[in-house]
Coordinates of C-alpha atoms in Angstrom, one line a residue:
Chain A
A9 CA 89.2 64.2 59.5
L10 CA 86.7 61.9 62.0
R11 CA 88.7 63.4 64.9
E12 CA 87.7 67.0 63.7
E13 CA 84.3 66.2 63.2
L14 CA 83.9 64.7 66.7
A15 CA 85.9 67.7 67.8
A16 CA 83.4 69.7 66.1
F17 CA 80.2 68.2 67.4
F18 CA 81.5 68.5 71.0
Q19 CA 81.9 72.2 70.5
P20 CA 79.1 74.6 72.6
K21 CA 76.5 75.8 70.3
L22 CA 77.1 79.3 71.2
L23 CA 76.0 80.6 68.0
A24 CA 73.0 78.4 67.2
G25 CA 70.7 79.2 64.3
K26 CA 72.6 82.8 64.1
R27 CA 73.8 84.3 60.3
V28 CA 77.6 84.6 60.4
L29 CA 79.4 86.7 57.5
L30 CA 82.9 86.7 57.3
T31 CA 85.9 88.1 55.2
A32 CA 89.0 86.3 54.8
G33 CA 92.5 86.6 52.9
P34 CA 94.2 89.4 51.0
T35 CA 92.2 91.4 48.0
A36 CA 94.4 91.5 44.8
E37 CA 94.2 94.7 42.8
P38 CA 95.7 94.6 39.3
I39 CA 98.2 96.6 38.0
D40 CA 97.6 94.3 34.6
P41 CA 96.6 91.0 33.5
V42 CA 99.7 89.3 35.8
R43 CA 100.5 91.6 38.4
V44 CA 98.8 92.8 41.3
I45 CA 98.9 94.7 44.6
T46 CA 98.1 92.7 47.3
N47 CA 98.7 91.8 51.3
R48 CA 100.6 89.3 52.6
S49 CA 97.6 87.4 53.9
S50 CA 97.5 83.7 54.1
G51 CA 93.7 83.7 54.9
K52 CA 94.0 81.0 57.9
T53 CA 92.5 83.4 60.8
G54 CA 89.5 84.0 58.9
Y55 CA 89.1 80.6 57.4
A56 CA 89.6 79.3 61.3
L57 CA 87.3 81.6 62.3
A58 CA 84.6 80.6 59.9
R59 CA 85.3 77.0 61.2
A60 CA 84.7 77.8 64.6
A61 CA 81.6 79.8 64.1
A62 CA 80.3 76.8 61.8
E63 CA 81.1 74.3 64.8
A64 CA 79.3 77.1 67.0
G65 CA 76.1 76.0 65.2
A66 CA 76.2 79.3 62.9
H67 CA 75.0 79.7 59.2
V68 CA 78.5 81.0 57.8
T69 CA 79.2 82.7 54.9
L70 CA 82.9 83.5 54.0
V71 CA 83.6 85.8 51.5
S72 CA 87.1 85.3 50.4
G73 CA 90.1 86.9 48.7
P74 CA 92.6 84.4 46.4
T75 CA 94.0 81.8 49.1
A76 CA 95.0 78.5 48.8
L77 CA 92.8 77.4 51.6
T78 CA 89.4 75.5 51.3
A79 CA 86.1 76.0 52.9
P80 CA 85.7 74.6 55.7
R81 CA 82.9 71.8 56.4
G82 CA 79.3 73.7 56.1
V83 CA 80.8 77.0 55.4
R84 CA 79.5 78.6 52.0
R85 CA 82.5 80.4 50.2
V86 CA 82.0 83.3 48.0
G87 CA 85.6 84.0 46.0
V88 CA 86.5 87.5 45.1
Q89 CA 89.7 89.2 43.8
T90 CA 89.2 93.0 44.5
A91 CA 88.3 94.9 47.3
R92 CA 85.4 96.3 45.1
Q93 CA 84.1 92.6 44.5
M94 CA 84.3 91.9 47.8
H95 CA 82.5 94.8 48.8
E96 CA 79.6 94.1 46.7
A97 CA 79.7 90.6 48.0
V98 CA 79.8 91.3 51.5
L99 CA 76.9 94.5 51.2
A100 CA 74.9 92.3 48.9
V101 CA 74.1 89.6 52.1
A102 CA 75.2 91.9 55.1
P103 CA 71.6 93.3 56.3
L104 CA 70.6 89.6 56.4
A105 CA 73.6 88.8 59.0
D106 CA 73.5 88.6 62.5
V107 CA 77.1 89.3 62.8
F108 CA 79.7 90.8 60.4
I109 CA 83.3 89.5 61.0
A110 CA 85.9 91.4 58.8
V111 CA 89.2 89.5 59.0
A112 CA 90.1 90.2 55.4
A113 CA 93.3 92.5 54.6
V114 CA 91.7 94.5 52.0
A115 CA 93.8 96.6 49.8
D116 CA 93.0 100.4 50.9
W117 CA 94.0 101.5 47.0
R118 CA 93.3 100.4 43.7
V119 CA 95.6 101.2 40.6
V120 CA 93.6 103.5 38.4
N121 CA 95.6 103.2 35.4
A122 CA 95.5 99.5 35.4
S123 CA 96.4 97.9 32.0
T124 CA 94.5 95.5 30.3
Q125 CA 97.4 94.0 28.5
K126 CA 100.7 92.7 30.6
I127 CA 103.0 95.6 31.0
K128 CA 106.4 95.0 28.8
K129 CA 109.4 95.6 30.9
Q130 CA 110.7 98.1 28.4
G131 CA 106.8 99.4 28.4
G132 CA 105.8 102.5 30.5
N133 CA 107.3 105.6 30.2
A134 CA 111.0 106.5 28.9
S135 CA 112.9 104.6 31.6
G136 CA 110.8 101.6 31.1
L137 CA 109.1 102.0 34.6
P138 CA 105.6 102.0 35.6
T139 CA 103.6 104.7 36.6
L140 CA 100.8 103.9 39.1
S141 CA 97.7 106.1 40.3
F142 CA 96.0 104.8 43.1
E143 CA 92.4 105.7 44.4
A144 CA 90.9 104.8 47.6
N145 CA 88.8 101.4 47.8
P146 CA 85.3 101.3 49.7
D147 CA 85.5 100.6 53.6
I148 CA 83.7 97.2 53.7
L149 CA 83.5 97.1 57.4
A150 CA 82.4 100.9 57.5
D151 CA 79.6 100.4 55.4
V152 CA 78.5 97.7 57.1
A153 CA 78.5 99.3 60.5
A154 CA 76.3 101.8 59.4
L155 CA 73.7 99.9 57.8
P156 CA 70.4 100.6 59.6
D157 CA 69.7 97.4 61.9
G158 CA 73.1 96.3 60.4
P159 CA 74.6 93.0 61.9
W160 CA 77.1 93.2 65.2
C161 CA 80.4 94.2 63.7
V162 CA 84.1 92.9 64.5
G163 CA 86.8 94.1 63.1
F164 CA 90.5 93.1 62.7
A165 CA 93.3 95.4 63.0
A166 CA 96.9 94.2 62.2
E167 CA 99.6 96.8 63.1
T168 CA 103.1 96.6 62.9
E169 CA 103.6 99.1 66.1
N170 CA 101.0 101.1 68.6
L171 CA 98.8 98.3 68.1
A172 CA 96.6 99.5 71.3
E173 CA 96.3 103.3 70.0
H174 CA 95.4 102.1 66.4
A175 CA 93.2 99.7 67.5
E176 CA 90.8 101.8 69.7
A177 CA 91.0 104.5 67.3
K178 CA 89.9 102.4 64.5
R179 CA 87.2 100.5 66.8
R180 CA 85.8 104.5 67.4
S181 CA 86.0 105.8 63.8
K182 CA 84.1 102.9 62.0
G183 CA 82.0 102.7 65.0
I184 CA 82.0 99.0 65.6
D185 CA 81.6 96.7 68.5
L186 CA 84.6 95.0 68.7
L187 CA 87.9 95.2 67.4
V188 CA 90.2 92.4 67.5
G189 CA 94.0 93.2 67.6
N190 CA 97.0 91.5 66.6
L191 CA 100.9 92.4 65.7
A192 CA 101.3 92.1 61.8
Q193 CA 104.5 90.6 62.3
D194 CA 103.5 88.2 64.6
V195 CA 100.6 86.6 62.4
M196 CA 101.2 86.7 59.0
D197 CA 101.1 83.1 57.5
A198 CA 102.1 82.1 61.4
D199 CA 99.8 79.2 62.8
T200 CA 99.8 80.9 66.2
T201 CA 98.2 84.0 67.0
A202 CA 98.0 86.2 70.2
L203 CA 95.2 88.5 70.2
Q204 CA 93.8 91.5 71.8
L205 CA 89.9 92.4 72.2
F206 CA 89.1 95.9 72.3
D207 CA 85.2 97.2 73.1
A208 CA 83.4 100.1 75.1
Q209 CA 85.2 98.6 78.2
G210 CA 88.7 98.8 77.2
V211 CA 91.1 95.9 76.3
H212 CA 91.3 92.3 77.0
P213 CA 94.3 90.3 76.2
M214 CA 93.6 86.7 75.0
P215 CA 96.4 84.0 75.5
A216 CA 98.7 82.8 72.5
A217 CA 97.3 80.0 70.9
D218 CA 97.0 78.4 67.5
K219 CA 94.7 79.8 65.2
L220 CA 91.7 77.4 65.8
T221 CA 91.8 77.5 69.4
A222 CA 92.3 81.3 69.3
A223 CA 89.2 81.1 67.1
R224 CA 87.1 79.0 69.2
R225 CA 87.6 81.3 72.2
L226 CA 87.1 84.3 70.2
V227 CA 83.5 82.8 68.8
A228 CA 82.9 82.5 72.5
E229 CA 83.6 86.0 73.4
I230 CA 81.8 87.6 70.6
A231 CA 78.5 84.9 71.6
A232 CA 79.1 86.4 75.3
R233 CA 78.7 89.9 73.7
L234 CA 75.8 89.7 71.1
P235 CA 72.6 91.3 72.3
P236 CA 69.3 89.2 73.4
R237 CA 67.2 89.6 70.0
G238 CA 64.4 92.0 70.9
P239 CA 61.0 92.1 69.1
L240 CA 60.7 93.3 65.8
T241 CA 60.5 97.3 66.1
A242 CA 58.8 99.4 62.9
Chain B
A19 CA 101.6 58.4 48.0
L20 CA 102.5 54.8 47.1
R21 CA 101.3 55.6 43.7
E22 CA 103.4 58.8 43.4
E23 CA 106.6 57.0 44.6
L24 CA 105.8 54.0 41.9
A25 CA 105.2 56.5 39.1
A26 CA 108.2 58.2 39.9
F27 CA 110.6 55.0 40.1
F28 CA 109.7 54.0 36.8
Q29 CA 110.1 57.3 35.1
P30 CA 113.0 57.0 32.8
K31 CA 116.7 58.5 34.3
L32 CA 116.8 61.4 31.6
L33 CA 118.4 63.6 33.8
A34 CA 120.6 60.9 36.0
G35 CA 123.5 62.8 37.8
K36 CA 122.8 66.1 36.3
R37 CA 122.2 69.3 38.8
V38 CA 119.4 70.7 37.8
L39 CA 118.3 74.4 39.3
L40 CA 115.0 76.0 39.2
T41 CA 112.9 78.9 40.2
A42 CA 109.3 79.0 40.9
G43 CA 106.2 80.8 41.9
P44 CA 106.1 84.7 42.2
T45 CA 108.6 87.1 44.0
A46 CA 106.8 89.5 46.2
E47 CA 108.1 92.9 46.3
P48 CA 107.6 95.4 49.7
I49 CA 105.2 98.4 49.4
D50 CA 105.4 98.4 53.6
P51 CA 105.3 95.6 56.0
V52 CA 102.4 94.2 55.1
R53 CA 101.8 95.4 51.4
V54 CA 103.7 93.8 48.0
I55 CA 103.5 94.1 44.7
T56 CA 103.6 90.2 43.0
N57 CA 102.3 88.2 40.2
R58 CA 99.6 85.9 40.1
S59 CA 101.7 82.3 40.2
S60 CA 100.6 79.7 42.0
G61 CA 103.8 78.2 41.6
K62 CA 102.3 75.0 40.4
T63 CA 104.2 74.8 36.9
G64 CA 107.5 75.2 38.6
Y65 CA 106.9 72.3 41.5
A66 CA 105.6 70.1 39.2
L67 CA 109.0 70.5 36.9
A68 CA 111.1 70.1 40.2
R69 CA 109.2 67.2 40.7
A70 CA 109.5 65.5 37.1
A71 CA 113.3 66.3 37.1
A72 CA 114.0 64.7 40.4
E73 CA 112.1 61.9 39.3
A74 CA 114.1 61.6 36.2
G75 CA 117.1 61.5 38.2
A76 CA 118.4 64.8 38.6
H77 CA 119.5 66.7 41.9
V78 CA 117.4 69.7 42.2
T79 CA 117.3 72.7 43.8
L80 CA 114.3 74.6 43.8
V81 CA 114.3 78.5 44.8
S82 CA 110.7 79.6 45.3
G83 CA 109.0 82.9 46.2
P84 CA 106.1 82.6 48.7
T85 CA 103.5 79.9 47.6
A86 CA 101.6 77.7 49.6
L87 CA 103.0 74.6 48.0
T88 CA 105.3 72.2 49.8
A89 CA 108.8 70.6 48.0
P90 CA 108.4 67.8 45.9
R91 CA 110.2 64.9 47.8
G92 CA 114.2 64.8 47.2
V93 CA 113.9 68.4 46.0
R94 CA 115.9 70.8 48.0
R95 CA 114.3 74.0 48.2
V96 CA 115.5 77.6 49.1
G97 CA 112.7 79.9 50.1
V98 CA 113.0 83.8 48.7
Q99 CA 110.5 86.7 49.1
T100 CA 112.1 89.7 46.6
A101 CA 113.4 89.4 43.1
R102 CA 117.0 90.5 44.5
Q103 CA 117.0 87.9 47.2
M104 CA 116.0 85.4 44.0
H105 CA 118.8 86.3 42.0
E106 CA 121.3 86.4 44.8
A107 CA 120.1 82.5 45.8
V108 CA 120.5 81.6 42.0
L109 CA 123.6 83.1 41.2
A110 CA 125.3 81.7 44.2
V111 CA 124.8 78.2 43.1
A112 CA 124.4 78.7 39.5
P113 CA 127.9 78.1 38.3
L114 CA 127.6 74.5 39.5
A115 CA 124.2 73.7 37.6
D116 CA 124.1 71.4 34.5
V117 CA 120.5 73.1 33.6
F118 CA 119.0 76.3 35.0
I119 CA 114.9 76.5 34.6
A120 CA 113.6 79.8 35.3
V121 CA 109.9 79.3 35.6
A122 CA 109.4 81.8 38.4
A123 CA 107.2 84.9 37.9
V124 CA 109.7 87.5 39.2
A125 CA 108.6 91.0 39.6
D126 CA 110.3 93.1 36.8
W127 CA 110.5 96.3 39.3
R128 CA 110.6 97.1 43.3
V129 CA 109.7 99.9 45.1
V130 CA 112.5 102.2 45.9
N131 CA 110.4 103.7 48.7
A132 CA 109.2 101.1 50.7
S133 CA 108.0 102.1 53.9
T134 CA 109.1 100.2 57.1
Q135 CA 105.9 100.9 58.8
K136 CA 102.6 100.2 57.7
I137 CA 101.3 102.9 55.6
K138 CA 98.4 104.4 57.3
K139 CA 95.2 104.4 55.1
Q140 CA 95.3 108.5 55.7
G141 CA 98.8 108.5 55.4
G142 CA 101.0 109.2 52.3
N143 CA 100.2 112.4 50.7
A144 CA 97.5 114.9 51.2
S145 CA 95.1 112.8 49.7
G146 CA 95.8 109.6 51.6
L147 CA 96.7 107.8 48.5
P148 CA 100.7 106.7 48.4
T149 CA 103.1 107.7 45.7
L150 CA 105.4 104.7 44.8
S151 CA 108.4 105.0 42.5
F152 CA 109.9 102.0 41.3
E153 CA 113.2 100.7 39.8
A154 CA 114.1 98.0 37.7
N155 CA 115.0 94.5 39.2
P156 CA 118.2 92.1 38.1
D157 CA 117.3 89.8 35.3
I158 CA 118.2 86.2 36.8
L159 CA 117.9 84.7 33.6
A160 CA 120.1 87.0 31.6
D161 CA 122.6 87.0 34.3
V162 CA 122.9 82.9 34.4
A163 CA 122.7 82.8 30.2
A164 CA 125.8 85.2 30.2
L165 CA 128.0 83.1 32.8
P166 CA 131.1 81.7 31.6
D167 CA 130.5 78.1 31.1
G168 CA 127.0 78.5 32.7
P169 CA 124.4 76.1 32.7
W170 CA 122.0 75.3 29.5
C171 CA 119.2 77.6 30.2
V172 CA 115.1 77.5 29.9
G173 CA 113.2 80.0 30.2
F174 CA 109.5 80.7 30.5
A175 CA 107.3 83.4 29.1
A176 CA 103.8 84.2 30.2
E177 CA 102.2 86.5 27.7
T178 CA 98.7 87.5 27.3
E179 CA 98.8 88.4 23.5
N180 CA 101.4 88.0 20.8
L181 CA 102.9 84.7 22.4
A182 CA 105.4 83.5 19.4
E183 CA 106.5 86.9 18.9
H184 CA 107.5 87.9 22.3
A185 CA 108.5 84.3 22.9
E186 CA 111.0 84.5 20.2
A187 CA 112.0 87.6 21.0
K188 CA 112.8 86.9 24.7
R189 CA 115.0 83.8 23.6
R190 CA 117.1 85.9 21.4
S191 CA 117.5 88.8 23.5
K192 CA 118.6 86.7 26.9
G193 CA 120.8 84.5 24.6
I194 CA 119.0 80.9 26.4
D195 CA 118.8 77.5 24.7
L196 CA 115.3 77.0 25.0
L197 CA 112.1 79.2 25.6
V198 CA 108.8 77.8 27.1
G199 CA 105.9 80.0 25.9
N200 CA 102.3 79.6 27.6
L201 CA 99.2 82.2 27.3
A202 CA 99.2 83.7 30.8
Q203 CA 95.3 83.4 31.1
D204 CA 95.4 80.0 30.3
V205 CA 97.6 78.9 33.1
M206 CA 97.4 81.0 36.2
D207 CA 96.3 78.8 39.0
A208 CA 95.4 76.2 36.6
D209 CA 95.8 72.4 36.7
T210 CA 96.4 72.2 32.7
T211 CA 98.6 74.0 30.5
A212 CA 99.6 74.1 26.6
L213 CA 103.3 75.1 26.1
Q214 CA 104.8 75.7 23.2
L215 CA 108.6 75.5 23.0
F216 CA 110.9 78.3 21.1
D217 CA 114.3 77.2 20.5
A218 CA 116.9 77.9 17.2
Q219 CA 115.1 75.3 14.8
G220 CA 111.8 77.1 15.5
V221 CA 108.4 76.3 17.2
H222 CA 107.3 73.2 18.8
P223 CA 103.4 73.0 20.3
M224 CA 103.1 70.3 23.0
P225 CA 99.8 69.1 23.5
A226 CA 97.6 70.1 26.2
A227 CA 98.1 68.3 29.3
D228 CA 97.9 68.3 33.5
K229 CA 101.0 70.1 34.8
L230 CA 102.8 66.6 36.2
T231 CA 102.1 65.1 32.5
A232 CA 103.4 68.4 30.7
A233 CA 106.4 68.8 33.1
R234 CA 107.3 65.2 32.5
R235 CA 107.4 65.8 28.8
L236 CA 109.3 69.1 29.0
V237 CA 112.1 67.1 30.8
A238 CA 112.3 65.1 28.2
E239 CA 112.6 67.4 25.8
I240 CA 115.1 69.2 27.6
A241 CA 117.2 65.9 28.2
A242 CA 116.9 65.5 24.6
R243 CA 118.5 68.5 23.5
L244 CA 121.3 68.7 26.4
P245 CA 124.9 68.8 24.8
P246 CA 126.8 65.8 25.8
R247 CA 129.4 66.7 28.3
G248 CA 132.7 67.4 26.7
P249 CA 136.3 66.8 28.2
L250 CA 137.1 69.7 30.1
T251 CA 138.8 72.7 28.2
A252 CA 141.1 75.2 29.3

């Protein structure tokens, strides 16, 4: 812990005074009170990035889905379960943030006909199997990116194939400043990660590293790209 | 850690030499490589019970779905993801076990049409929403209980209402020796638990306690009910 504090102390204060808002972890969409649809996500990448941003001098708010992780020192953690809860928690503070980093693996759909009581094994239809209907969840990153005078936006894309193609498409369609791509099978619950950065200039691969080292490098890349704060305009 | 070891050392060896097989945690049924259907289960109850059984002198094998927990000292942990993998891992060793304790929150259904590639947000059908078909998973506890000369079986029932009714029905229909009931909303990811025991003699409430204390008491209740080992019969 002392070692960690020393390491934190000596990190360059690249984000001094900046307000950084992050999301991390999966979301969990109820099927019934005990069953959920969720994403395989340990939350480790998002928590490492929250820690790296705090070490770099930022005021960090972390909106987190269910994980077994504890919030890094100095980070304000807001716990949520569903994508809609995460959307609400993020949009409530996003207009005040300088940087928004969307790391959470947000469920794209929720179950429309979720049950308020546990579905019995022999319940549901005649076959004893459930019939689930879905509807789309809000797109948190796209909504933040569309805010007038909103924060500088960083997205993450976890893909299982055609990473470059999907990542660049995602960056453009959501209108975000920087997109961080990784291959999903490499990173889920792993402690190391190899990221690629996609911005208006193209693709920039980063070396493989443990998640904290990768997070610190990513913070430096973000800090280097942030626009200087201009005077307020009416 | 020293304190824990001392506490363990002084636990009565109620299960000395017994082979105890447990399941714990949720299972995760893939929708695609990143999305799963799972149960809200931290695994804490099962891991506490594995620890208590090991402290009581048993040889413990723990077949565990995905959790953030580490195996208790002296416990052999077998990690699985899906209900079918758990079924296979359990049935491979169940005939040799003296006691089987099924704590895992096993998914009752799996997705038949799971995708081998990540489903794109705008993929699936015309609306961009997935259509999932389900089929029933094997019933691990019922299959172990049906083994000839199989282990003494303990089941768990997490219910959101009508606990006594559901628990007793589950005990009878699966043909198990002891069923441990709890109210699901009280226990998911909580550190304390209030259990009720259902056996052929009726219902026996246990006092609310932290999970390790409750687990030690449950081990004592199980040990007191185990039949004496008779001579082998042909």
